[in-house]
């Protein structure tokens, strides 16, 4: 299959700052042993300004620090009852309104932490766009299907479903979807291929179809592809 790297893309909200604050909003029923273990990890107890919980600073790569915290929550089976927040900035966030702005169920924060690899792949141009031949009934090539893969740090290949899941956790699915579509058109044209180009897309995230299609139209024109050669292919999950 034909493959290409994407251009350096998106600004991601979860690795923009050089410092983050991890906040655990503890319910009154949080076991004392769990509280002690959180404190042993360096979290300090906050009981002021209407805020009850634990706070600790973390570096830009806050995932490992959060993994320790989430491990404690799971050990005491309270991860479904605890909210958390990941807040960028230098100063400790003691304003309840600010924390409430970032507050999520602890499980959602874990999903984000598990998906940070995608941000790294994007920033280091390791998101790949592949074109696979689509055959007709006579054994000829009818066109090409585009699909996404990511190159892991160890050289392995990460599948499309993992990319979709990470996109949703990071709330960047629409932007990545658009980027890969434009990249597919660029790859198709650059390789001098003919036939129909099938591009997967996620219709559930299209809020303004005219703007969405305008961007694809511009990409088609910029790379000299005939518009009727492009077919938008709804994914099975949609």
PDB file of C-alpha atoms in Angstrom:
ATOM      1  CA  UNK A   1       0.000   0.000   0.000  1.00  0.00           C
ATOM      2  CA  UNK A   2       0.951   3.632  -0.468  1.00  0.00           C
ATOM      3  CA  UNK A   3       1.765   5.443   2.779  1.00  0.00           C
ATOM      4  CA  UNK A   4       2.632   8.975   3.837  1.00  0.00           C
ATOM      5  CA  UNK A   5       3.224  11.005   6.967  1.00  0.00           C
ATOM      6  CA  UNK A   6       0.901  13.808   7.974  1.00  0.00           C
ATOM      7  CA  UNK A   7       2.109  17.364   8.394  1.00  0.00           C
ATOM      8  CA  UNK A   8       2.695  18.610  11.938  1.00  0.00           C
ATOM      9  CA  UNK A   9      -0.824  19.117  13.176  1.00  0.00           C
ATOM     10  CA  UNK A  10      -3.025  19.928  16.074  1.00  0.00           C
ATOM     11  CA  UNK A  11      -2.667  21.823  19.270  1.00  0.00           C
ATOM     12  CA  UNK A  12      -3.639  19.318  21.932  1.00  0.00           C
ATOM     13  CA  UNK A  13      -5.089  20.497  25.246  1.00  0.00           C
ATOM     14  CA  UNK A  14      -3.423  17.764  27.291  1.00  0.00           C
ATOM     15  CA  UNK A  15       0.258  18.458  26.619  1.00  0.00           C
ATOM     16  CA  UNK A  16       0.417  22.211  26.050  1.00  0.00           C
ATOM     17  CA  UNK A  17       1.677  23.320  29.446  1.00  0.00           C
ATOM     18  CA  UNK A  18       5.051  22.632  31.032  1.00  0.00           C
ATOM     19  CA  UNK A  19       3.264  21.948  34.325  1.00  0.00           C
ATOM     20  CA  UNK A  20      -0.075  20.417  35.296  1.00  0.00           C
ATOM     21  CA  UNK A  21      -2.003  19.997  38.522  1.00  0.00           C
ATOM     22  CA  UNK A  22      -3.766  16.723  39.223  1.00  0.00           C
ATOM     23  CA  UNK A  23      -6.758  17.174  41.498  1.00  0.00           C
ATOM     24  CA  UNK A  24      -8.710  14.368  43.139  1.00  0.00           C
ATOM     25  CA  UNK A  25     -12.081  15.519  44.439  1.00  0.00           C
ATOM     26  CA  UNK A  26     -12.612  13.140  47.299  1.00  0.00           C
ATOM     27  CA  UNK A  27     -16.054  12.163  48.570  1.00  0.00           C
ATOM     28  CA  UNK A  28     -16.557  12.007  52.314  1.00  0.00           C
ATOM     29  CA  UNK A  29     -16.673   8.218  52.071  1.00  0.00           C
ATOM     30  CA  UNK A  30     -13.102   7.944  50.749  1.00  0.00           C
ATOM     31  CA  UNK A  31     -11.419   5.416  53.064  1.00  0.00           C
ATOM     32  CA  UNK A  32      -8.794   6.786  55.398  1.00  0.00           C
ATOM     33  CA  UNK A  33      -6.277   4.246  54.080  1.00  0.00           C
ATOM     34  CA  UNK A  34      -6.850   5.532  50.538  1.00  0.00           C
ATOM     35  CA  UNK A  35      -6.300   9.084  51.734  1.00  0.00           C
ATOM     36  CA  UNK A  36      -3.071   8.045  53.421  1.00  0.00           C
ATOM     37  CA  UNK A  37      -1.823   6.369  50.240  1.00  0.00           C
ATOM     38  CA  UNK A  38      -2.625   9.464  48.162  1.00  0.00           C
ATOM     39  CA  UNK A  39      -0.663  11.576  50.625  1.00  0.00           C
ATOM     40  CA  UNK A  40       2.215   9.097  50.419  1.00  0.00           C
ATOM     41  CA  UNK A  41       2.310   9.763  46.653  1.00  0.00           C
ATOM     42  CA  UNK A  42       2.906  13.451  47.391  1.00  0.00           C
ATOM     43  CA  UNK A  43      -0.655  14.724  47.122  1.00  0.00           C
ATOM     44  CA  UNK A  44      -1.502  17.333  49.707  1.00  0.00           C
ATOM     45  CA  UNK A  45      -4.841  17.552  51.427  1.00  0.00           C
ATOM     46  CA  UNK A  46      -6.887  20.660  50.571  1.00  0.00           C
ATOM     47  CA  UNK A  47      -9.738  21.742  52.809  1.00  0.00           C
ATOM     48  CA  UNK A  48     -10.364  25.371  51.911  1.00  0.00           C
ATOM     49  CA  UNK A  49     -12.459  27.619  49.715  1.00  0.00           C
ATOM     50  CA  UNK A  50     -15.195  25.023  49.428  1.00  0.00           C
ATOM     51  CA  UNK A  51     -12.733  22.483  47.990  1.00  0.00           C
ATOM     52  CA  UNK A  52     -12.295  19.070  49.558  1.00  0.00           C
ATOM     53  CA  UNK A  53      -9.714  16.881  47.895  1.00  0.00           C
ATOM     54  CA  UNK A  54      -6.071  16.256  47.070  1.00  0.00           C
ATOM     55  CA  UNK A  55      -3.729  18.130  44.735  1.00  0.00           C
ATOM     56  CA  UNK A  56      -0.287  17.429  43.307  1.00  0.00           C
ATOM     57  CA  UNK A  57       1.849  19.004  40.586  1.00  0.00           C
ATOM     58  CA  UNK A  58       3.053  17.051  37.568  1.00  0.00           C
ATOM     59  CA  UNK A  59       5.277  17.628  34.563  1.00  0.00           C
ATOM     60  CA  UNK A  60       4.041  17.954  30.992  1.00  0.00           C
ATOM     61  CA  UNK A  61       3.988  14.181  30.731  1.00  0.00           C
ATOM     62  CA  UNK A  62       1.518  13.769  33.578  1.00  0.00           C
ATOM     63  CA  UNK A  63       0.352  10.278  32.591  1.00  0.00           C
ATOM     64  CA  UNK A  64       2.729   8.257  34.839  1.00  0.00           C
ATOM     65  CA  UNK A  65       1.884  10.417  37.854  1.00  0.00           C
ATOM     66  CA  UNK A  66      -1.822   9.943  37.237  1.00  0.00           C
ATOM     67  CA  UNK A  67      -1.353   6.179  36.826  1.00  0.00           C
ATOM     68  CA  UNK A  68      -0.123   6.012  40.426  1.00  0.00           C
ATOM     69  CA  UNK A  69      -3.135   7.962  41.663  1.00  0.00           C
ATOM     70  CA  UNK A  70      -5.617   5.905  39.664  1.00  0.00           C
ATOM     71  CA  UNK A  71      -3.973   2.754  40.961  1.00  0.00           C
ATOM     72  CA  UNK A  72      -4.873   3.816  44.509  1.00  0.00           C
ATOM     73  CA  UNK A  73      -8.468   4.606  43.509  1.00  0.00           C
ATOM     74  CA  UNK A  74      -8.822   1.183  41.909  1.00  0.00           C
ATOM     75  CA  UNK A  75      -7.224  -0.568  44.855  1.00  0.00           C
ATOM     76  CA  UNK A  76     -10.028   0.713  47.066  1.00  0.00           C
ATOM     77  CA  UNK A  77     -12.707   0.381  44.327  1.00  0.00           C
ATOM     78  CA  UNK A  78     -13.660   4.064  44.465  1.00  0.00           C
ATOM     79  CA  UNK A  79     -12.742   5.083  40.906  1.00  0.00           C
ATOM     80  CA  UNK A  80     -16.442   5.233  39.945  1.00  0.00           C
ATOM     81  CA  UNK A  81     -17.243   7.615  42.813  1.00  0.00           C
ATOM     82  CA  UNK A  82     -14.353  10.031  42.480  1.00  0.00           C
ATOM     83  CA  UNK A  83     -14.002  13.043  40.200  1.00  0.00           C
ATOM     84  CA  UNK A  84     -10.682  14.426  39.075  1.00  0.00           C
ATOM     85  CA  UNK A  85      -9.249  17.355  37.148  1.00  0.00           C
ATOM     86  CA  UNK A  86      -6.097  17.899  35.096  1.00  0.00           C
ATOM     87  CA  UNK A  87      -5.369  21.636  35.082  1.00  0.00           C
ATOM     88  CA  UNK A  88      -2.488  23.404  33.278  1.00  0.00           C
ATOM     89  CA  UNK A  89      -0.606  26.239  34.932  1.00  0.00           C
ATOM     90  CA  UNK A  90       2.133  27.226  37.330  1.00  0.00           C
ATOM     91  CA  UNK A  91       0.090  28.067  40.414  1.00  0.00           C
ATOM     92  CA  UNK A  92      -1.834  25.568  42.491  1.00  0.00           C
ATOM     93  CA  UNK A  93      -5.518  25.662  41.463  1.00  0.00           C
ATOM     94  CA  UNK A  94      -7.466  26.361  44.651  1.00  0.00           C
ATOM     95  CA  UNK A  95     -10.420  28.076  42.987  1.00  0.00           C
ATOM     96  CA  UNK A  96     -13.386  25.644  43.051  1.00  0.00           C
ATOM     97  CA  UNK A  97     -14.849  27.287  39.932  1.00  0.00           C
ATOM     98  CA  UNK A  98     -11.659  26.579  37.978  1.00  0.00           C
ATOM     99  CA  UNK A  99     -11.504  22.989  39.168  1.00  0.00           C
ATOM    100  CA  UNK A 100     -15.166  22.497  38.313  1.00  0.00           C
ATOM    101  CA  UNK A 101     -14.388  23.672  34.762  1.00  0.00           C
ATOM    102  CA  UNK A 102     -11.943  20.785  34.317  1.00  0.00           C
ATOM    103  CA  UNK A 103     -13.728  18.215  36.472  1.00  0.00           C
ATOM    104  CA  UNK A 104     -14.350  14.783  34.982  1.00  0.00           C
ATOM    105  CA  UNK A 105     -15.075  11.317  36.324  1.00  0.00           C
ATOM    106  CA  UNK A 106     -11.806   9.667  37.282  1.00  0.00           C
ATOM    107  CA  UNK A 107     -12.404   6.976  34.641  1.00  0.00           C
ATOM    108  CA  UNK A 108     -12.579   9.670  31.929  1.00  0.00           C
ATOM    109  CA  UNK A 109      -9.268  11.130  33.071  1.00  0.00           C
ATOM    110  CA  UNK A 110      -7.824   7.617  32.888  1.00  0.00           C
ATOM    111  CA  UNK A 111      -9.089   7.280  29.298  1.00  0.00           C
ATOM    112  CA  UNK A 112      -7.330  10.543  28.436  1.00  0.00           C
ATOM    113  CA  UNK A 113      -4.119   9.352  30.101  1.00  0.00           C
ATOM    114  CA  UNK A 114      -4.304   6.104  28.128  1.00  0.00           C
ATOM    115  CA  UNK A 115      -4.638   8.134  24.904  1.00  0.00           C
ATOM    116  CA  UNK A 116      -1.745  10.560  25.342  1.00  0.00           C
ATOM    117  CA  UNK A 117       0.321   8.413  22.974  1.00  0.00           C
ATOM    118  CA  UNK A 118      -1.753   9.836  20.101  1.00  0.00           C
ATOM    119  CA  UNK A 119      -0.703  13.367  20.954  1.00  0.00           C
ATOM    120  CA  UNK A 120       2.915  12.252  20.901  1.00  0.00           C
ATOM    121  CA  UNK A 121       2.382  10.506  17.557  1.00  0.00           C
ATOM    122  CA  UNK A 122       0.832  13.647  16.091  1.00  0.00           C
ATOM    123  CA  UNK A 123       3.561  15.942  17.330  1.00  0.00           C
ATOM    124  CA  UNK A 124       6.272  13.631  16.004  1.00  0.00           C
ATOM    125  CA  UNK A 125       4.683  12.928  12.602  1.00  0.00           C
ATOM    126  CA  UNK A 126       3.959   9.277  13.337  1.00  0.00           C
ATOM    127  CA  UNK A 127       0.354   9.287  12.116  1.00  0.00           C
ATOM    128  CA  UNK A 128       0.233   7.391   8.827  1.00  0.00           C
ATOM    129  CA  UNK A 129      -2.237   7.430   5.954  1.00  0.00           C
ATOM    130  CA  UNK A 130      -2.392   4.269   3.824  1.00  0.00           C
ATOM    131  CA  UNK A 131      -4.111   3.534   0.512  1.00  0.00           C
ATOM    132  CA  UNK A 132      -5.155  -0.048  -0.175  1.00  0.00           C
ATOM    133  CA  UNK A 133      -6.314  -1.237  -3.616  1.00  0.00           C
ATOM    134  CA  UNK A 134      -9.996  -2.075  -4.062  1.00  0.00           C
ATOM    135  CA  UNK A 135     -10.522  -4.766  -6.697  1.00  0.00           C
ATOM    136  CA  UNK A 136     -13.424  -5.113  -9.113  1.00  0.00           C
ATOM    137  CA  UNK A 137     -15.099  -8.370 -10.161  1.00  0.00           C
ATOM    138  CA  UNK A 138     -12.699  -8.822 -13.086  1.00  0.00           C
ATOM    139  CA  UNK A 139      -9.527  -8.734 -11.005  1.00  0.00           C
ATOM    140  CA  UNK A 140      -8.681  -5.126 -11.857  1.00  0.00           C
ATOM    141  CA  UNK A 141      -8.154  -2.188  -9.516  1.00  0.00           C
ATOM    142  CA  UNK A 142     -11.360  -0.183  -9.128  1.00  0.00           C
ATOM    143  CA  UNK A 143      -9.925   2.343  -6.692  1.00  0.00           C
ATOM    144  CA  UNK A 144      -8.231   2.752  -3.326  1.00  0.00           C
ATOM    145  CA  UNK A 145      -9.426   2.824   0.266  1.00  0.00           C
ATOM    146  CA  UNK A 146      -7.686   5.131   2.705  1.00  0.00           C
ATOM    147  CA  UNK A 147      -7.173   4.159   6.317  1.00  0.00           C
ATOM    148  CA  UNK A 148      -5.158   5.395   9.265  1.00  0.00           C
ATOM    149  CA  UNK A 149      -2.386   3.791  11.245  1.00  0.00           C
ATOM    150  CA  UNK A 150       0.118   5.165  13.750  1.00  0.00           C
ATOM    151  CA  UNK A 151       3.741   4.248  14.185  1.00  0.00           C
ATOM    152  CA  UNK A 152       4.509   3.386  17.806  1.00  0.00           C
ATOM    153  CA  UNK A 153       7.733   4.536  19.442  1.00  0.00           C
ATOM    154  CA  UNK A 154       9.070   0.974  19.294  1.00  0.00           C
ATOM    155  CA  UNK A 155       8.408   0.798  15.552  1.00  0.00           C
ATOM    156  CA  UNK A 156       5.186  -1.215  15.790  1.00  0.00           C
ATOM    157  CA  UNK A 157       1.972  -0.220  14.022  1.00  0.00           C
ATOM    158  CA  UNK A 158      -1.130   0.908  15.925  1.00  0.00           C
ATOM    159  CA  UNK A 159      -4.485   0.076  14.323  1.00  0.00           C
ATOM    160  CA  UNK A 160      -7.232   2.408  13.195  1.00  0.00           C
ATOM    161  CA  UNK A 161      -9.689   1.500  15.949  1.00  0.00           C
ATOM    162  CA  UNK A 162      -7.137   2.437  18.609  1.00  0.00           C
ATOM    163  CA  UNK A 163      -6.681   5.788  16.884  1.00  0.00           C
ATOM    164  CA  UNK A 164     -10.449   6.399  16.815  1.00  0.00           C
ATOM    165  CA  UNK A 165     -10.771   5.496  20.496  1.00  0.00           C
ATOM    166  CA  UNK A 166      -7.894   7.810  21.453  1.00  0.00           C
ATOM    167  CA  UNK A 167      -9.352  10.611  19.329  1.00  0.00           C
ATOM    168  CA  UNK A 168     -12.635  10.373  21.173  1.00  0.00           C
ATOM    169  CA  UNK A 169     -10.982  10.336  24.587  1.00  0.00           C
ATOM    170  CA  UNK A 170      -8.972  13.448  23.688  1.00  0.00           C
ATOM    171  CA  UNK A 171     -11.961  15.076  21.904  1.00  0.00           C
ATOM    172  CA  UNK A 172      -9.976  15.602  18.708  1.00  0.00           C
ATOM    173  CA  UNK A 173     -11.732  12.995  16.532  1.00  0.00           C
ATOM    174  CA  UNK A 174     -13.218  15.518  14.115  1.00  0.00           C
ATOM    175  CA  UNK A 175      -9.954  17.388  13.581  1.00  0.00           C
ATOM    176  CA  UNK A 176      -7.958  14.191  13.046  1.00  0.00           C
ATOM    177  CA  UNK A 177     -10.660  12.844  10.747  1.00  0.00           C
ATOM    178  CA  UNK A 178     -10.452  15.975   8.581  1.00  0.00           C
ATOM    179  CA  UNK A 179      -6.673  15.926   8.554  1.00  0.00           C
ATOM    180  CA  UNK A 180      -6.507  12.303   7.438  1.00  0.00           C
ATOM    181  CA  UNK A 181      -9.033  12.925   4.666  1.00  0.00           C
ATOM    182  CA  UNK A 182      -6.978  15.764   3.228  1.00  0.00           C
ATOM    183  CA  UNK A 183      -3.842  13.664   3.600  1.00  0.00           C
ATOM    184  CA  UNK A 184      -5.520  10.796   1.721  1.00  0.00           C
ATOM    185  CA  UNK A 185      -6.310  13.117  -1.193  1.00  0.00           C
ATOM    186  CA  UNK A 186      -2.727  14.406  -1.206  1.00  0.00           C
ATOM    187  CA  UNK A 187      -1.334  10.854  -1.146  1.00  0.00           C
ATOM    188  CA  UNK A 188      -3.695   9.654  -3.876  1.00  0.00           C
ATOM    189  CA  UNK A 189      -2.754  12.540  -6.172  1.00  0.00           C
ATOM    190  CA  UNK A 190       0.969  12.403  -5.370  1.00  0.00           C
ATOM    191  CA  UNK A 191       1.157   8.704  -6.232  1.00  0.00           C
ATOM    192  CA  UNK A 192      -0.515   9.297  -9.610  1.00  0.00           C
ATOM    193  CA  UNK A 193      -3.257   6.754  -8.854  1.00  0.00           C
ATOM    194  CA  UNK A 194      -6.524   6.424 -10.764  1.00  0.00           C
ATOM    195  CA  UNK A 195      -9.979   5.135  -9.954  1.00  0.00           C
ATOM    196  CA  UNK A 196     -12.140   5.979  -6.946  1.00  0.00           C
ATOM    197  CA  UNK A 197     -10.675   7.135  -3.655  1.00  0.00           C
ATOM    198  CA  UNK A 198     -12.734   5.836  -0.716  1.00  0.00           C
ATOM    199  CA  UNK A 199     -12.288   8.001   2.385  1.00  0.00           C
ATOM    200  CA  UNK A 200     -13.646   6.941   5.765  1.00  0.00           C
ATOM    201  CA  UNK A 201     -15.381   9.684   7.691  1.00  0.00           C
ATOM    202  CA  UNK A 202     -17.411  10.109  10.870  1.00  0.00           C
ATOM    203  CA  UNK A 203     -20.725  11.819   9.990  1.00  0.00           C
ATOM    204  CA  UNK A 204     -21.835  12.084  13.612  1.00  0.00           C
ATOM    205  CA  UNK A 205     -19.242  14.811  14.221  1.00  0.00           C
ATOM    206  CA  UNK A 206     -20.188  17.039  11.288  1.00  0.00           C
ATOM    207  CA  UNK A 207     -21.961  20.072  12.705  1.00  0.00           C
ATOM    208  CA  UNK A 208     -21.704  22.301   9.595  1.00  0.00           C
ATOM    209  CA  UNK A 209     -21.718  20.135   6.442  1.00  0.00           C
ATOM    210  CA  UNK A 210     -21.124  23.060   4.098  1.00  0.00           C
ATOM    211  CA  UNK A 211     -17.898  23.999   5.881  1.00  0.00           C
ATOM    212  CA  UNK A 212     -16.845  20.356   6.137  1.00  0.00           C
ATOM    213  CA  UNK A 213     -17.321  19.717   2.411  1.00  0.00           C
ATOM    214  CA  UNK A 214     -15.718  23.039   1.492  1.00  0.00           C
ATOM    215  CA  UNK A 215     -12.460  21.914   3.072  1.00  0.00           C
ATOM    216  CA  UNK A 216     -12.511  18.653   1.121  1.00  0.00           C
ATOM    217  CA  UNK A 217     -13.349  20.515  -2.090  1.00  0.00           C
ATOM    218  CA  UNK A 218     -10.375  22.822  -1.590  1.00  0.00           C
ATOM    219  CA  UNK A 219      -8.088  19.833  -1.068  1.00  0.00           C
ATOM    220  CA  UNK A 220      -9.391  18.121  -4.213  1.00  0.00           C
ATOM    221  CA  UNK A 221      -8.843  21.229  -6.307  1.00  0.00           C
ATOM    222  CA  UNK A 222      -5.405  21.910  -4.823  1.00  0.00           C
ATOM    223  CA  UNK A 223      -4.164  18.438  -5.798  1.00  0.00           C
ATOM    224  CA  UNK A 224      -5.890  18.135  -9.165  1.00  0.00           C
ATOM    225  CA  UNK A 225      -8.239  15.286  -8.254  1.00  0.00           C
ATOM    226  CA  UNK A 226     -11.576  15.035 -10.068  1.00  0.00           C
ATOM    227  CA  UNK A 227     -14.312  15.476  -7.404  1.00  0.00           C
ATOM    228  CA  UNK A 228     -16.361  12.514  -8.598  1.00  0.00           C
ATOM    229  CA  UNK A 229     -13.347  10.280  -7.907  1.00  0.00           C
ATOM    230  CA  UNK A 230     -13.813  10.790  -4.156  1.00  0.00           C
ATOM    231  CA  UNK A 231     -16.348   8.691  -2.228  1.00  0.00           C
ATOM    232  CA  UNK A 232     -17.042   9.335   1.443  1.00  0.00           C
ATOM    233  CA  UNK A 233     -17.271   5.969   3.149  1.00  0.00           C
ATOM    234  CA  UNK A 234     -19.257   5.735   6.400  1.00  0.00           C
ATOM    235  CA  UNK A 235     -17.495   3.570   8.958  1.00  0.00           C
ATOM    236  CA  UNK A 236     -19.139   0.440  10.356  1.00  0.00           C
ATOM    237  CA  UNK A 237     -19.303   1.966  13.840  1.00  0.00           C
ATOM    238  CA  UNK A 238     -21.405   4.855  12.496  1.00  0.00           C
TER     239      UNK A 238
END
